PDB file of C-alpha atoms in Angstrom:
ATOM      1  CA  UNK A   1     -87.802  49.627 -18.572  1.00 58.00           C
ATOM      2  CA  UNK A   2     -89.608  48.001 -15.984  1.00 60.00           C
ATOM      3  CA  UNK A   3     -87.885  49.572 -12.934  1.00 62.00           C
ATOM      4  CA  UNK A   4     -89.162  52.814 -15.067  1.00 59.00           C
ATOM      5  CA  UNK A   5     -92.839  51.523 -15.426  1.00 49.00           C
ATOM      6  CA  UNK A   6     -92.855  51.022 -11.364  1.00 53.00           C
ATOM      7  CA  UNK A   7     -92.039  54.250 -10.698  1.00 47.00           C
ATOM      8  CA  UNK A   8     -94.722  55.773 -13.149  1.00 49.00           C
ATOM      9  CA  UNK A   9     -97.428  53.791 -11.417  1.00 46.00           C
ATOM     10  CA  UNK A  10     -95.838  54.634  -7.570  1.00 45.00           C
ATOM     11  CA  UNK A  11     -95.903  58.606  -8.444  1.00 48.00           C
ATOM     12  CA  UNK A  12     -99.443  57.836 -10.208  1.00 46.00           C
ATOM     13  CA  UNK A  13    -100.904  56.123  -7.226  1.00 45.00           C
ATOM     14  CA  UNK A  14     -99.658  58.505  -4.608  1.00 55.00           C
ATOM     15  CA  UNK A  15    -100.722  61.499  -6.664  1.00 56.00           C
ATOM     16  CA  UNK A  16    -104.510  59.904  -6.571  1.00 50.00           C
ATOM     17  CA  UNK A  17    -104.457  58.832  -3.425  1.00 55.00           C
ATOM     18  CA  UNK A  18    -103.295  62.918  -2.555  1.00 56.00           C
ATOM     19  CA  UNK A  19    -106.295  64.398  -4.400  1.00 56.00           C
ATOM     20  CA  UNK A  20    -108.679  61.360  -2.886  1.00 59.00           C
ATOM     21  CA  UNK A  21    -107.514  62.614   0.195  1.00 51.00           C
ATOM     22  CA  UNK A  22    -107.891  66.029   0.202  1.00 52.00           C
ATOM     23  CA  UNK A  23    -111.208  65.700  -1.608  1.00 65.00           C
ATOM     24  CA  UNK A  24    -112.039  63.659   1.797  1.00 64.00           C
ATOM     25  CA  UNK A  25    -110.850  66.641   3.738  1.00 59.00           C
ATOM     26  CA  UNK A  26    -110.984  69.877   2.459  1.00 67.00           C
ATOM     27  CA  UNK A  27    -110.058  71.743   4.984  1.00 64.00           C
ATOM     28  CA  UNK A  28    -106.388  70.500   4.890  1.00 55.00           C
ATOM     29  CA  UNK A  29    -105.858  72.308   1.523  1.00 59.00           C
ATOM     30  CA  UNK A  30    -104.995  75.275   3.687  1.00 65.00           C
ATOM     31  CA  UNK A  31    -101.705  73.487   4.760  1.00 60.00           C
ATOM     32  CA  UNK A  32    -100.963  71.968   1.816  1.00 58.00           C
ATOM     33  CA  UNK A  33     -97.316  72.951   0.121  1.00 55.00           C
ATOM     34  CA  UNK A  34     -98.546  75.025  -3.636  1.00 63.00           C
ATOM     35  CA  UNK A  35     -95.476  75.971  -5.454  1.00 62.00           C
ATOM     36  CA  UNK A  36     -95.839  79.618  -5.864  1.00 69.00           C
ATOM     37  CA  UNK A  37     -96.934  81.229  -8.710  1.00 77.00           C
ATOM     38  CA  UNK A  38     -94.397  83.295 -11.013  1.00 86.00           C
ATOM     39  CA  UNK A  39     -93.679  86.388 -11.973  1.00 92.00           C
ATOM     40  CA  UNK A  40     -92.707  86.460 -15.122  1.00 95.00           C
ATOM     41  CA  UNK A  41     -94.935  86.032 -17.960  1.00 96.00           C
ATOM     42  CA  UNK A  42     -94.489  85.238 -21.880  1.00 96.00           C
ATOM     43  CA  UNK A  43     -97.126  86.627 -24.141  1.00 96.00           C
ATOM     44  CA  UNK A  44     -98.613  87.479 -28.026  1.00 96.00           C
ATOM     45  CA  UNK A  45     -99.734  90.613 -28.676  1.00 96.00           C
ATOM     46  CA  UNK A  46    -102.167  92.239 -31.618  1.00 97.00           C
ATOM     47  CA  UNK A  47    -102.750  95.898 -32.280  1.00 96.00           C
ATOM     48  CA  UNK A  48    -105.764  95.527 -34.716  1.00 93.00           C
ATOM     49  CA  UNK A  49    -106.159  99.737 -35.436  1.00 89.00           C
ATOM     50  CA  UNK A  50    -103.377 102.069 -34.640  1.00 95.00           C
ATOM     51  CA  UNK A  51    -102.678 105.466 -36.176  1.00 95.00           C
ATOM     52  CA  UNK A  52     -99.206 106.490 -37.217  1.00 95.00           C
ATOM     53  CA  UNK A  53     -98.461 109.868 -38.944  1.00 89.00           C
ATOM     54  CA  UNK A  54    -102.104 109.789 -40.006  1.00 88.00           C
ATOM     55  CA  UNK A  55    -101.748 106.515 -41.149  1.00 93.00           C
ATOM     56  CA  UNK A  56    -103.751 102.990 -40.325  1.00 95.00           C
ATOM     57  CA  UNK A  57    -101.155 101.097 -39.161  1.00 96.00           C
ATOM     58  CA  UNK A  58    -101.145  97.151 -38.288  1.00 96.00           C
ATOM     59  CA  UNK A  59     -99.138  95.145 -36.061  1.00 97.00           C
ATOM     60  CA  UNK A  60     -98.403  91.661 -34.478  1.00 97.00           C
ATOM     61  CA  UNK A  61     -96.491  91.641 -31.195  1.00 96.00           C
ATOM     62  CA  UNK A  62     -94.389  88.183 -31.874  1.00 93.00           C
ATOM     63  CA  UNK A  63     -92.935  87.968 -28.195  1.00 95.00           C
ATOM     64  CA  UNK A  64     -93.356  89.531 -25.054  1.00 98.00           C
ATOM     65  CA  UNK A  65     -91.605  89.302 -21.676  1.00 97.00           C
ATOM     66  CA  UNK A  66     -93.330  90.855 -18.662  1.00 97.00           C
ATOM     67  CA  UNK A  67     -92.523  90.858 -15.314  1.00 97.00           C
ATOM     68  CA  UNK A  68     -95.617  91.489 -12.798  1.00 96.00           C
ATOM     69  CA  UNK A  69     -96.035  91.500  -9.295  1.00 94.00           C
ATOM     70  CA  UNK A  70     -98.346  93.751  -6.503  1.00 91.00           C
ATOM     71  CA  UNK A  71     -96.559  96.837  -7.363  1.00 95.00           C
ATOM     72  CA  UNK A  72     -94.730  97.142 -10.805  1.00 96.00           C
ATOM     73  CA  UNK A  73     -96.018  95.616 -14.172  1.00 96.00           C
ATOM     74  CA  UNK A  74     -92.864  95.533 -16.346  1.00 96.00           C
ATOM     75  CA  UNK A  75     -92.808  94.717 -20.121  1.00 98.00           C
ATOM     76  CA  UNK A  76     -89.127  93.776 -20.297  1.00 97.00           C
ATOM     77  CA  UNK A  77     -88.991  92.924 -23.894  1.00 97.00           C
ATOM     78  CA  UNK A  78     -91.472  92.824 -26.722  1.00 98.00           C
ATOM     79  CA  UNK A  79     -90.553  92.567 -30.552  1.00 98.00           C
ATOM     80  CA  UNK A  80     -93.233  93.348 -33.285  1.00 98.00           C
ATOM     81  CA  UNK A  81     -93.929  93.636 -36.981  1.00 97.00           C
ATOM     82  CA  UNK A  82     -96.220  95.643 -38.835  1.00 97.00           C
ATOM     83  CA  UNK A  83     -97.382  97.715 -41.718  1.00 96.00           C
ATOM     84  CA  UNK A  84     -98.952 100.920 -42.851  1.00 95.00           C
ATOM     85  CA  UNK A  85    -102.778 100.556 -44.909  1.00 90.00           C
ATOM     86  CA  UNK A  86    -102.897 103.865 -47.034  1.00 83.00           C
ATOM     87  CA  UNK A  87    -104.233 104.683 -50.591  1.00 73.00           C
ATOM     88  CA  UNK A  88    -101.039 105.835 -51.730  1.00 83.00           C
ATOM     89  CA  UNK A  89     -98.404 103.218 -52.623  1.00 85.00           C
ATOM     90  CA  UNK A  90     -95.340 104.830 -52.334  1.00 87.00           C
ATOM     91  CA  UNK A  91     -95.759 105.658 -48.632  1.00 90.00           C
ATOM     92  CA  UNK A  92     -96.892 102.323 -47.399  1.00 93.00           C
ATOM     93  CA  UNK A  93     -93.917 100.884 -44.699  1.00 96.00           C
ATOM     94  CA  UNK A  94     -93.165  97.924 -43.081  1.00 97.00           C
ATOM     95  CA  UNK A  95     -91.689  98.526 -39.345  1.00 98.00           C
ATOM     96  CA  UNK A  96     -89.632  96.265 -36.869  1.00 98.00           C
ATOM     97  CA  UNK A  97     -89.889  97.355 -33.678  1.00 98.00           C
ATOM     98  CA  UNK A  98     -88.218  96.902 -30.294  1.00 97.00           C
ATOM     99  CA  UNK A  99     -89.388  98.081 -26.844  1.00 98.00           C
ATOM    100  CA  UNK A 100     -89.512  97.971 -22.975  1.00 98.00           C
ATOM    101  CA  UNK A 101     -92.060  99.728 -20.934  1.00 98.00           C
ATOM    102  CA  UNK A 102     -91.025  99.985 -16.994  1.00 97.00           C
ATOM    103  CA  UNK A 103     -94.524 100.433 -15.731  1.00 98.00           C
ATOM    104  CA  UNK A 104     -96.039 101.226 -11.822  1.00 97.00           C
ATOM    105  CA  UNK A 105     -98.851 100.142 -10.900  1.00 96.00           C
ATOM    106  CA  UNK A 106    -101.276 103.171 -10.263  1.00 96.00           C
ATOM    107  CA  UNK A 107    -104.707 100.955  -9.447  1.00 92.00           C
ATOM    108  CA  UNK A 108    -104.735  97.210  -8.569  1.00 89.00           C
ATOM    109  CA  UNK A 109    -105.275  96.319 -12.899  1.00 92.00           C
ATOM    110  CA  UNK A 110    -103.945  99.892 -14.392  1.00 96.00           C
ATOM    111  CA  UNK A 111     -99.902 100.308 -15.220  1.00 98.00           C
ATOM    112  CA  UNK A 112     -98.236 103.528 -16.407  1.00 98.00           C
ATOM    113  CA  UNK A 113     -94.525 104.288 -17.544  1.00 98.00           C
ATOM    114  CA  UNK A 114     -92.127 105.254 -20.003  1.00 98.00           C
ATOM    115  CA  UNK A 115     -91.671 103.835 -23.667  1.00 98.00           C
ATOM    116  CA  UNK A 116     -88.291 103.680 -24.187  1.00 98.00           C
ATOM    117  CA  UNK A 117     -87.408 100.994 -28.113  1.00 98.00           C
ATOM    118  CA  UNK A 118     -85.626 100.892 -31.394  1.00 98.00           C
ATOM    119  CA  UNK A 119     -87.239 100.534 -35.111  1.00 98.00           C
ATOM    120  CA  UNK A 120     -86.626  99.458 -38.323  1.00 98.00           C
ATOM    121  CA  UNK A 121     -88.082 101.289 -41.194  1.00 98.00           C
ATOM    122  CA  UNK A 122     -88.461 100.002 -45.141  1.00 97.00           C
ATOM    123  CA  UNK A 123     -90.626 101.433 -47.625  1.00 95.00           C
ATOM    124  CA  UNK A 124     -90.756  98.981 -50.519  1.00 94.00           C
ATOM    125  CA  UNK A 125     -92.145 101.294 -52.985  1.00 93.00           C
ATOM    126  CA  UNK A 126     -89.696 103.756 -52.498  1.00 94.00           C
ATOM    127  CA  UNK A 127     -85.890 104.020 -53.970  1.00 94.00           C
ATOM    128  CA  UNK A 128     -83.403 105.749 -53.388  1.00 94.00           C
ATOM    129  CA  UNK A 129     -79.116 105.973 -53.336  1.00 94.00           C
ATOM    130  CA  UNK A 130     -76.696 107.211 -50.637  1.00 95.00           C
ATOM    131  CA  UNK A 131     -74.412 109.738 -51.299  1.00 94.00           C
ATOM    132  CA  UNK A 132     -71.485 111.524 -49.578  1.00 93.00           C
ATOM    133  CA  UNK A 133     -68.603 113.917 -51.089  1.00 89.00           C
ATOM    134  CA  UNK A 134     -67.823 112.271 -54.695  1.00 88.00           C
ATOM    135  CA  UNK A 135     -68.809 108.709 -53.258  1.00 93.00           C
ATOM    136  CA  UNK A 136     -72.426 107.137 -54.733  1.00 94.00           C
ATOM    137  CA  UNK A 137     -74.146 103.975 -54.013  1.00 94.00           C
ATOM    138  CA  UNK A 138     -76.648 102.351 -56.302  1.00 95.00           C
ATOM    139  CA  UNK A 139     -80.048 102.706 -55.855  1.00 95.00           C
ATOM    140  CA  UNK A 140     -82.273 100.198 -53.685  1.00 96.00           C
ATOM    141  CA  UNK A 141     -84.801 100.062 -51.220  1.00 96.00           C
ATOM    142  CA  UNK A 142     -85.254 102.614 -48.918  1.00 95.00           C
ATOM    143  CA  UNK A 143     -84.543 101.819 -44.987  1.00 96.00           C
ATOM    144  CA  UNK A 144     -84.129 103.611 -42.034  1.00 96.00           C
ATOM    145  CA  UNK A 145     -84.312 103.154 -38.244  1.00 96.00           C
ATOM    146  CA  UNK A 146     -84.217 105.340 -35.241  1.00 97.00           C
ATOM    147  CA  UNK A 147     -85.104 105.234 -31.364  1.00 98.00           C
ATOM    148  CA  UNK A 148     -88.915 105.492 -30.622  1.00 98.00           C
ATOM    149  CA  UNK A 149     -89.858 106.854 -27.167  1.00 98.00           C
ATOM    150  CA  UNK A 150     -93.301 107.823 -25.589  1.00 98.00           C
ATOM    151  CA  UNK A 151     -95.868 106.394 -22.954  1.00 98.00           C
ATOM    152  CA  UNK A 152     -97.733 103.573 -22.263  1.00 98.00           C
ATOM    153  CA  UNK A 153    -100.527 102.913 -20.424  1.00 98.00           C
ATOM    154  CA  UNK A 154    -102.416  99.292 -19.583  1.00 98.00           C
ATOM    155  CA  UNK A 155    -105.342  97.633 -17.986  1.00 97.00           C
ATOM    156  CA  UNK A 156    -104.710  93.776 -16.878  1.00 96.00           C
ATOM    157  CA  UNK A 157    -107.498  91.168 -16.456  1.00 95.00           C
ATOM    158  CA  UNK A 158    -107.010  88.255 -14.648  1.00 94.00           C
ATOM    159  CA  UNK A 159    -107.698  84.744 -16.157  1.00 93.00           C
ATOM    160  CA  UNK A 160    -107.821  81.340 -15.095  1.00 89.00           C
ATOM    161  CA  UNK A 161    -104.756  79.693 -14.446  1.00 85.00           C
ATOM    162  CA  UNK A 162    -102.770  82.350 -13.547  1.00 88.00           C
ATOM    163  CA  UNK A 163    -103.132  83.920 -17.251  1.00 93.00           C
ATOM    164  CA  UNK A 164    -103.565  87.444 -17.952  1.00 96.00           C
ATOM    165  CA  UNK A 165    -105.008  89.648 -20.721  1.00 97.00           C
ATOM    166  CA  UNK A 166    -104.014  92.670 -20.979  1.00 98.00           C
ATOM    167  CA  UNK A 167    -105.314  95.797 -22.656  1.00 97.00           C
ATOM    168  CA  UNK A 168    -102.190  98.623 -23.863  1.00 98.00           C
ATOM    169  CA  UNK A 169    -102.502 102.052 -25.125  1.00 98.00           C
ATOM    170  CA  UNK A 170     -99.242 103.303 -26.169  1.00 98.00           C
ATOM    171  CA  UNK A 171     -97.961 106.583 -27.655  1.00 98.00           C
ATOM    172  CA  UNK A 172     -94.562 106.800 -29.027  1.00 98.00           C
ATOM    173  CA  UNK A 173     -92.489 109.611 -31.442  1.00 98.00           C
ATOM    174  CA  UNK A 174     -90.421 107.670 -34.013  1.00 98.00           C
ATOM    175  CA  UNK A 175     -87.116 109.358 -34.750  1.00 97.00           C
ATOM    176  CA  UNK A 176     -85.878 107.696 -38.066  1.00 97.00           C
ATOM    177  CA  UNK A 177     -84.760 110.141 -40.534  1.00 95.00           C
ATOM    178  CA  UNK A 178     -85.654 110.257 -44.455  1.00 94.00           C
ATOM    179  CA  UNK A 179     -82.970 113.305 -45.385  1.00 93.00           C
ATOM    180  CA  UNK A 180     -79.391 111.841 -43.959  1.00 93.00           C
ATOM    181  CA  UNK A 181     -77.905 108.446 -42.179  1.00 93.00           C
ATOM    182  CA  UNK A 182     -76.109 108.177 -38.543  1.00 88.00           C
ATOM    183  CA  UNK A 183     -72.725 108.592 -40.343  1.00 90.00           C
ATOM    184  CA  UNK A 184     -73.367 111.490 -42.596  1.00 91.00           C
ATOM    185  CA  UNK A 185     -74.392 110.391 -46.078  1.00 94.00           C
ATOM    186  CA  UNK A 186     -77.551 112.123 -47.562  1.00 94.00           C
ATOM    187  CA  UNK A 187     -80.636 110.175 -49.233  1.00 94.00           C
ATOM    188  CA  UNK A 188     -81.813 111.061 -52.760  1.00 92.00           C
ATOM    189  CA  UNK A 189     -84.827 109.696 -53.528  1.00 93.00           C
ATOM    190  CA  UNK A 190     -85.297 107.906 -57.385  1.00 93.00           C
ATOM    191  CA  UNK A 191     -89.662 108.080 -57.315  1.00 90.00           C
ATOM    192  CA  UNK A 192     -91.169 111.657 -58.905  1.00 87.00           C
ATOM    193  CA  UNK A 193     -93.703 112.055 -56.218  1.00 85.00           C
ATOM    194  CA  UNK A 194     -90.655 112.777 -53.621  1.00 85.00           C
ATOM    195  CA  UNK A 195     -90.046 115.412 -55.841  1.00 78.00           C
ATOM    196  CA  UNK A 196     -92.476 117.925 -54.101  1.00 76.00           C
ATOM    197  CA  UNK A 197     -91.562 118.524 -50.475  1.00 77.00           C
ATOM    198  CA  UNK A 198     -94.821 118.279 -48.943  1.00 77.00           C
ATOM    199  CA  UNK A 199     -95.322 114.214 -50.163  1.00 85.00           C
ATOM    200  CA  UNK A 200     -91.517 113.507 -47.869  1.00 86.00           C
ATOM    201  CA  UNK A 201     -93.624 114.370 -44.845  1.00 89.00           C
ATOM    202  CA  UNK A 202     -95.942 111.249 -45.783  1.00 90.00           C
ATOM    203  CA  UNK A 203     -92.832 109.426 -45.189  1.00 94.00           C
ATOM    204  CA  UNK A 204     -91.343 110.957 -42.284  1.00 94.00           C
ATOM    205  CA  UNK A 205     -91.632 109.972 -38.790  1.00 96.00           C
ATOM    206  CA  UNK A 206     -94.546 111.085 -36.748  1.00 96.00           C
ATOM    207  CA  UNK A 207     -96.343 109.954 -33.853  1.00 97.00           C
ATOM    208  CA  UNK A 208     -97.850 106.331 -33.200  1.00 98.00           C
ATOM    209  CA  UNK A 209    -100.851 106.378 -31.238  1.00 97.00           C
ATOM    210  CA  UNK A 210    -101.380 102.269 -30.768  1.00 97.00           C
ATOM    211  CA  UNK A 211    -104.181 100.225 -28.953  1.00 97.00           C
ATOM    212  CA  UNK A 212    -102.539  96.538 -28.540  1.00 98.00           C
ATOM    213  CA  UNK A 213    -104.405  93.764 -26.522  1.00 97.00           C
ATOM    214  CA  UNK A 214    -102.073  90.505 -25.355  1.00 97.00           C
ATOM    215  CA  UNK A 215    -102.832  87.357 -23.947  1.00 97.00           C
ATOM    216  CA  UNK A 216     -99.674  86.640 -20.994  1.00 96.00           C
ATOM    217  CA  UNK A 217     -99.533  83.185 -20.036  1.00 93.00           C
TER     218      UNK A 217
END
């Protein structure tokens, strides 16, 4: 414990004595060893107003990976939840989504690429069964999920620290169905308004136009 305390107070000393120093000669802090900054860059996210198949739709961007240097501006990996405001129950959703957005730097602060992700669908007013040949399931909550691709497009502002805020406006087409699954079996829907065809396309996948501003640290 001792030995321990020693060593504290060495590295304590010689890091004052460093700053005292350099504070005594600033012009040696061109020659002094900085350990480079990094890349890569974890982040939050918030898309306060977003429209999706005519919808307000909400969202919090839980975790972000970007990788940035002079020439690409890469969002490796984001994950996000949200949810649809609307005046009619039955087509408010809940969405899980995945995505990565390989972006080029166009300007010195402005990105573009492709939206390439994966989302996850429930509508908690809504039930329906599964069925297939002479096979039935009971009913439950409908869920559904499907690849989302599109653009995005974003503007990043330097911070202190070697932070970074940074402004996205993306635009993606979801591609979940509401009529069948992946392997074959057909929805049918338990609520009366999904009786008249023209309330399913309230549910169906659309576009997402989506404003989202992070803070990358």
């Amino acid at each position: 414990m001792r030995r321990r305390f020693i060593v504290f107070l060495f590295l304590l000393y010689t890091n004052l004595c460093h700053a005292i120093f350099l504070e005594e000669f600033p012009n040696l802090k061109d020659f002094v060893f900085n350990e480079p900054t990094s890349n890569t860059y974890f982040g939050l996210g918030l898309s306060p107003i977003s429209i999706m198949n005519s919808k307000l739709y909400v969202a919090a961007n839980l975790f972000q990976i970007h990788w940035i240097n002079d020439r690409f501006d890469m969002e490796i990996f984001s994950a996000s939840i949200g949810s649809t405001i609307n005046s009619e129950d039955y087509s408010s959703s809940k969405h899980f989504t995945f995505r990565t957005i390989p972006k080029y730097r166009i300007f010195s602060f402005v990105s573009i690429g492709p939206l390439l992700g994966f989302e996850f669908v429930r509508f908690s007013n809504i039930s329906a069964r599964l069925y297939k040949d002479r096979y039935v399931t009971p009913y439950d909550v409908f869920s559904s999920n499907g690849l989302i691709y599109g653009l995005g497009i974003s503007e990043t502002i330097d911070q202190k620290n070697n932070r970074k805020i940074k402004i996205s406006q993306n635009i993606y087409k979801q591609t979940y169905s509401t009529t069948t699954t992946n392997n074959g079996w057909t929805y049918l829907y338990q609520n009366p308004e999904l009786a008249v065809e023209a309330n399913k396309d309230k549910i169906s996948a659309g576009i997402v136009i989506m404003l989202e501003i992070s803070y990358l640290l």
